[in-house]
Amino acid sequence: MRASAKADYALRATIELAAATDGGPVKGERIAQAQEIPLKFLENILGDLRHAGIVRSQRGAEGGYWLARPPEEITVADVVRAVDGPIANVRGLGPEQVEYAGSAERLRDVWIAVRANLRAVLEHVTLADVARGDLPAEIDALVADQDAWQPH
């Protein structure tokens, strides 16, 4: 999986909102500064997140951004899909839509398995989990595997 800068920034911004403790709107400038995200890029991302129903916003002196739902109800996958579209695709198609002939016929099954594994992680980690620093046990187990840290 190759995470885009847009998805990375969107996740960092929404996790920042999940960690906000005062309950009021958070200014885009504050999010940008806290997460070292270029403000203009962040504003575009927050617009995408607003259209997807992940965040809400209010203009004005008392304005800013906040999560549209509790952070326990928003998964990493929700945020990635909001800014990048489907979690996994092959040449712009869902893995179930590709077809191969001959000896490559089972390659589609490999792509479907890859998508299933990505979803097994991204759909089970919420913004609240990351903001609290308390990931689900199955995710911690994956991270504890030394092979997971190898760049191959």
PDB file of C-alpha atoms in Angstrom:
ATOM      1  CA  MET A   1       0.000   0.000   0.000  1.00  0.00           C
ATOM      2  CA  ARG A   2       1.220   3.483  -0.815  1.00  0.00           C
ATOM      3  CA  ALA A   3      -0.353   6.104   1.442  1.00  0.00           C
ATOM      4  CA  SER A   4      -0.729   9.440  -0.313  1.00  0.00           C
ATOM      5  CA  ALA A   5       0.345  12.695   1.320  1.00  0.00           C
ATOM      6  CA  LYS A   6      -3.310  13.692   1.220  1.00  0.00           C
ATOM      7  CA  ALA A   7      -4.386  10.610   3.203  1.00  0.00           C
ATOM      8  CA  ASP A   8      -1.515  11.049   5.667  1.00  0.00           C
ATOM      9  CA  TYR A   9      -2.398  14.714   6.244  1.00  0.00           C
ATOM     10  CA  ALA A  10      -6.119  13.922   6.513  1.00  0.00           C
ATOM     11  CA  LEU A  11      -5.444  11.300   9.154  1.00  0.00           C
ATOM     12  CA  ARG A  12      -3.117  13.562  11.113  1.00  0.00           C
ATOM     13  CA  ALA A  13      -5.688  16.388  10.994  1.00  0.00           C
ATOM     14  CA  THR A  14      -8.594  14.203  12.114  1.00  0.00           C
ATOM     15  CA  ILE A  15      -6.501  12.617  14.873  1.00  0.00           C
ATOM     16  CA  GLU A  16      -5.637  16.145  16.034  1.00  0.00           C
ATOM     17  CA  LEU A  17      -9.380  16.877  16.152  1.00  0.00           C
ATOM     18  CA  ALA A  18      -9.997  13.614  18.028  1.00  0.00           C
ATOM     19  CA  ALA A  19      -7.383  14.623  20.602  1.00  0.00           C
ATOM     20  CA  ALA A  20      -8.854  18.117  21.102  1.00  0.00           C
ATOM     21  CA  THR A  21     -10.050  18.196  24.682  1.00  0.00           C
ATOM     22  CA  ASP A  22     -11.928  21.482  24.971  1.00  0.00           C
ATOM     23  CA  GLY A  23     -14.808  20.321  22.785  1.00  0.00           C
ATOM     24  CA  GLY A  24     -14.952  23.507  20.727  1.00  0.00           C
ATOM     25  CA  PRO A  25     -14.035  24.085  17.102  1.00  0.00           C
ATOM     26  CA  VAL A  26     -10.326  23.888  16.257  1.00  0.00           C
ATOM     27  CA  LYS A  27      -8.885  26.482  13.892  1.00  0.00           C
ATOM     28  CA  GLY A  28      -7.318  25.187  10.689  1.00  0.00           C
ATOM     29  CA  GLU A  29      -4.189  27.197  11.486  1.00  0.00           C
ATOM     30  CA  ARG A  30      -3.817  25.353  14.797  1.00  0.00           C
ATOM     31  CA  ILE A  31      -4.157  21.946  13.117  1.00  0.00           C
ATOM     32  CA  ALA A  32      -1.687  22.958  10.389  1.00  0.00           C
ATOM     33  CA  GLN A  33       0.850  24.156  12.918  1.00  0.00           C
ATOM     34  CA  ALA A  34       0.468  21.201  15.295  1.00  0.00           C
ATOM     35  CA  GLN A  35       0.879  18.648  12.501  1.00  0.00           C
ATOM     36  CA  GLU A  36       3.229  20.640  10.232  1.00  0.00           C
ATOM     37  CA  ILE A  37       0.793  20.544   7.300  1.00  0.00           C
ATOM     38  CA  PRO A  38       0.753  23.341   4.695  1.00  0.00           C
ATOM     39  CA  LEU A  39      -2.376  25.378   5.499  1.00  0.00           C
ATOM     40  CA  LYS A  40      -3.701  25.666   1.929  1.00  0.00           C
ATOM     41  CA  PHE A  41      -3.362  21.913   1.390  1.00  0.00           C
ATOM     42  CA  LEU A  42      -5.018  21.290   4.755  1.00  0.00           C
ATOM     43  CA  GLU A  43      -7.965  23.544   3.904  1.00  0.00           C
ATOM     44  CA  ASN A  44      -8.597  21.540   0.712  1.00  0.00           C
ATOM     45  CA  ILE A  45      -8.381  18.282   2.650  1.00  0.00           C
ATOM     46  CA  LEU A  46     -10.736  19.549   5.345  1.00  0.00           C
ATOM     47  CA  GLY A  47     -13.174  20.483   2.582  1.00  0.00           C
ATOM     48  CA  ASP A  48     -13.076  16.905   1.271  1.00  0.00           C
ATOM     49  CA  LEU A  49     -13.577  15.598   4.805  1.00  0.00           C
ATOM     50  CA  ARG A  50     -16.519  17.955   5.304  1.00  0.00           C
ATOM     51  CA  HIS A  51     -18.162  16.779   2.077  1.00  0.00           C
ATOM     52  CA  ALA A  52     -17.674  13.173   3.215  1.00  0.00           C
ATOM     53  CA  GLY A  53     -19.338  13.873   6.568  1.00  0.00           C
ATOM     54  CA  ILE A  54     -16.188  13.271   8.610  1.00  0.00           C
ATOM     55  CA  VAL A  55     -15.777  16.835   9.891  1.00  0.00           C
ATOM     56  CA  ARG A  56     -18.004  19.849  10.360  1.00  0.00           C
ATOM     57  CA  SER A  57     -16.989  23.459  10.198  1.00  0.00           C
ATOM     58  CA  GLN A  58     -18.106  26.887  11.259  1.00  0.00           C
ATOM     59  CA  ARG A  59     -16.882  30.213   9.929  1.00  0.00           C
ATOM     60  CA  GLY A  60     -16.071  33.266  11.967  1.00  0.00           C
ATOM     61  CA  ALA A  61     -14.112  34.255  15.040  1.00  0.00           C
ATOM     62  CA  GLU A  62     -15.516  31.338  17.036  1.00  0.00           C
ATOM     63  CA  GLY A  63     -15.265  29.016  14.061  1.00  0.00           C
ATOM     64  CA  GLY A  64     -13.107  26.082  13.177  1.00  0.00           C
ATOM     65  CA  TYR A  65     -13.426  22.353  12.617  1.00  0.00           C
ATOM     66  CA  TRP A  66     -14.621  19.420  14.687  1.00  0.00           C
ATOM     67  CA  LEU A  67     -15.417  15.770  14.040  1.00  0.00           C
ATOM     68  CA  ALA A  68     -18.949  15.117  12.774  1.00  0.00           C
ATOM     69  CA  ARG A  69     -19.167  11.895  14.823  1.00  0.00           C
ATOM     70  CA  PRO A  70     -17.442  10.624  17.955  1.00  0.00           C
ATOM     71  CA  PRO A  71     -13.837   9.586  17.191  1.00  0.00           C
ATOM     72  CA  GLU A  72     -14.677   6.040  18.336  1.00  0.00           C
ATOM     73  CA  GLU A  73     -17.006   5.801  15.328  1.00  0.00           C
ATOM     74  CA  ILE A  74     -14.572   7.027  12.647  1.00  0.00           C
ATOM     75  CA  THR A  75     -12.048   4.535  11.325  1.00  0.00           C
ATOM     76  CA  VAL A  76      -8.776   5.143   9.567  1.00  0.00           C
ATOM     77  CA  ALA A  77     -10.410   3.554   6.513  1.00  0.00           C
ATOM     78  CA  ASP A  78     -13.245   6.136   6.609  1.00  0.00           C
ATOM     79  CA  VAL A  79     -10.741   8.996   6.407  1.00  0.00           C
ATOM     80  CA  VAL A  80      -8.624   7.391   3.679  1.00  0.00           C
ATOM     81  CA  ARG A  81     -11.695   6.679   1.563  1.00  0.00           C
ATOM     82  CA  ALA A  82     -12.928  10.264   2.032  1.00  0.00           C
ATOM     83  CA  VAL A  83      -9.805  11.756   0.472  1.00  0.00           C
ATOM     84  CA  ASP A  84      -8.404   8.992  -1.764  1.00  0.00           C
ATOM     85  CA  GLY A  85     -11.353   6.786  -2.695  1.00  0.00           C
ATOM     86  CA  PRO A  86     -11.287   2.981  -2.375  1.00  0.00           C
ATOM     87  CA  ILE A  87      -8.690   1.418  -0.091  1.00  0.00           C
ATOM     88  CA  ALA A  88      -7.299  -0.885  -2.741  1.00  0.00           C
ATOM     89  CA  ASN A  89      -7.558  -0.877  -6.498  1.00  0.00           C
ATOM     90  CA  VAL A  90      -5.768  -2.275  -9.503  1.00  0.00           C
ATOM     91  CA  ARG A  91      -5.340   0.183 -12.347  1.00  0.00           C
ATOM     92  CA  GLY A  92      -8.261   2.183 -10.968  1.00  0.00           C
ATOM     93  CA  LEU A  93     -10.594  -0.806 -10.632  1.00  0.00           C
ATOM     94  CA  GLY A  94     -11.706  -2.755  -7.596  1.00  0.00           C
ATOM     95  CA  PRO A  95      -9.832  -6.069  -7.382  1.00  0.00           C
ATOM     96  CA  GLU A  96     -13.081  -7.968  -7.933  1.00  0.00           C
ATOM     97  CA  GLN A  97     -13.433  -6.258 -11.324  1.00  0.00           C
ATOM     98  CA  VAL A  98     -10.113  -7.303 -12.840  1.00  0.00           C
ATOM     99  CA  GLU A  99      -9.764 -10.506 -14.814  1.00  0.00           C
ATOM    100  CA  TYR A 100      -6.657 -12.350 -15.872  1.00  0.00           C
ATOM    101  CA  ALA A 101      -6.176 -15.225 -18.259  1.00  0.00           C
ATOM    102  CA  GLY A 102      -4.045 -18.310 -18.202  1.00  0.00           C
ATOM    103  CA  SER A 103      -1.341 -18.655 -15.588  1.00  0.00           C
ATOM    104  CA  ALA A 104      -2.164 -15.231 -14.067  1.00  0.00           C
ATOM    105  CA  GLU A 105      -5.826 -16.129 -13.451  1.00  0.00           C
ATOM    106  CA  ARG A 106      -5.441 -16.361  -9.647  1.00  0.00           C
ATOM    107  CA  LEU A 107      -3.770 -12.941  -9.429  1.00  0.00           C
ATOM    108  CA  ARG A 108      -7.190 -11.399  -8.828  1.00  0.00           C
ATOM    109  CA  ASP A 109      -7.491 -13.516  -5.685  1.00  0.00           C
ATOM    110  CA  VAL A 110      -4.158 -12.152  -4.491  1.00  0.00           C
ATOM    111  CA  TRP A 111      -5.409  -8.565  -4.943  1.00  0.00           C
ATOM    112  CA  ILE A 112      -8.634  -9.393  -3.103  1.00  0.00           C
ATOM    113  CA  ALA A 113      -6.633 -10.906  -0.235  1.00  0.00           C
ATOM    114  CA  VAL A 114      -4.449  -7.775  -0.088  1.00  0.00           C
ATOM    115  CA  ARG A 115      -7.574  -5.596   0.140  1.00  0.00           C
ATOM    116  CA  ALA A 116      -9.011  -7.836   2.865  1.00  0.00           C
ATOM    117  CA  ASN A 117      -5.826  -7.522   4.904  1.00  0.00           C
ATOM    118  CA  LEU A 118      -5.712  -3.738   4.516  1.00  0.00           C
ATOM    119  CA  ARG A 119      -9.321  -3.548   5.615  1.00  0.00           C
ATOM    120  CA  ALA A 120      -8.610  -5.834   8.578  1.00  0.00           C
ATOM    121  CA  VAL A 121      -6.324  -3.117   9.912  1.00  0.00           C
ATOM    122  CA  LEU A 122      -7.738   0.152   8.591  1.00  0.00           C
ATOM    123  CA  GLU A 123     -11.385  -0.626   9.359  1.00  0.00           C
ATOM    124  CA  HIS A 124     -10.616  -1.695  12.928  1.00  0.00           C
ATOM    125  CA  VAL A 125      -8.510   1.241  14.078  1.00  0.00           C
ATOM    126  CA  THR A 126     -10.444   4.356  15.025  1.00  0.00           C
ATOM    127  CA  LEU A 127      -9.305   7.935  15.370  1.00  0.00           C
ATOM    128  CA  ALA A 128      -9.899   7.581  19.113  1.00  0.00           C
ATOM    129  CA  ASP A 129      -7.558   4.560  19.252  1.00  0.00           C
ATOM    130  CA  VAL A 130      -4.719   6.514  17.654  1.00  0.00           C
ATOM    131  CA  ALA A 131      -5.384   9.735  19.594  1.00  0.00           C
ATOM    132  CA  ARG A 132      -5.334   7.768  22.875  1.00  0.00           C
ATOM    133  CA  GLY A 133      -2.238   5.838  21.800  1.00  0.00           C
ATOM    134  CA  ASP A 134      -4.079   2.599  22.550  1.00  0.00           C
ATOM    135  CA  LEU A 135      -4.350   0.465  19.417  1.00  0.00           C
ATOM    136  CA  PRO A 136      -6.359  -2.784  19.306  1.00  0.00           C
ATOM    137  CA  ALA A 137      -4.408  -5.830  20.511  1.00  0.00           C
ATOM    138  CA  GLU A 138      -4.345  -7.440  17.059  1.00  0.00           C
ATOM    139  CA  ILE A 139      -2.697  -4.315  15.638  1.00  0.00           C
ATOM    140  CA  ASP A 140      -0.130  -4.223  18.442  1.00  0.00           C
ATOM    141  CA  ALA A 141       0.640  -7.891  17.691  1.00  0.00           C
ATOM    142  CA  LEU A 142       1.321  -7.060  14.039  1.00  0.00           C
ATOM    143  CA  VAL A 143       3.598  -4.179  15.019  1.00  0.00           C
ATOM    144  CA  ALA A 144       5.472  -6.382  17.516  1.00  0.00           C
ATOM    145  CA  ASP A 145       6.507  -8.754  14.710  1.00  0.00           C
ATOM    146  CA  GLN A 146      10.080  -7.740  13.833  1.00  0.00           C
ATOM    147  CA  ASP A 147       9.508  -8.710  10.208  1.00  0.00           C
ATOM    148  CA  ALA A 148       6.869  -5.955   9.961  1.00  0.00           C
ATOM    149  CA  TRP A 149       9.626  -3.389  10.449  1.00  0.00           C
ATOM    150  CA  GLN A 150      11.724  -4.698   7.556  1.00  0.00           C
ATOM    151  CA  PRO A 151      11.586  -2.529   4.414  1.00  0.00           C
ATOM    152  CA  HIS A 152      11.237  -5.478   2.013  1.00  0.00           C
TER     153      HIS A 152
END
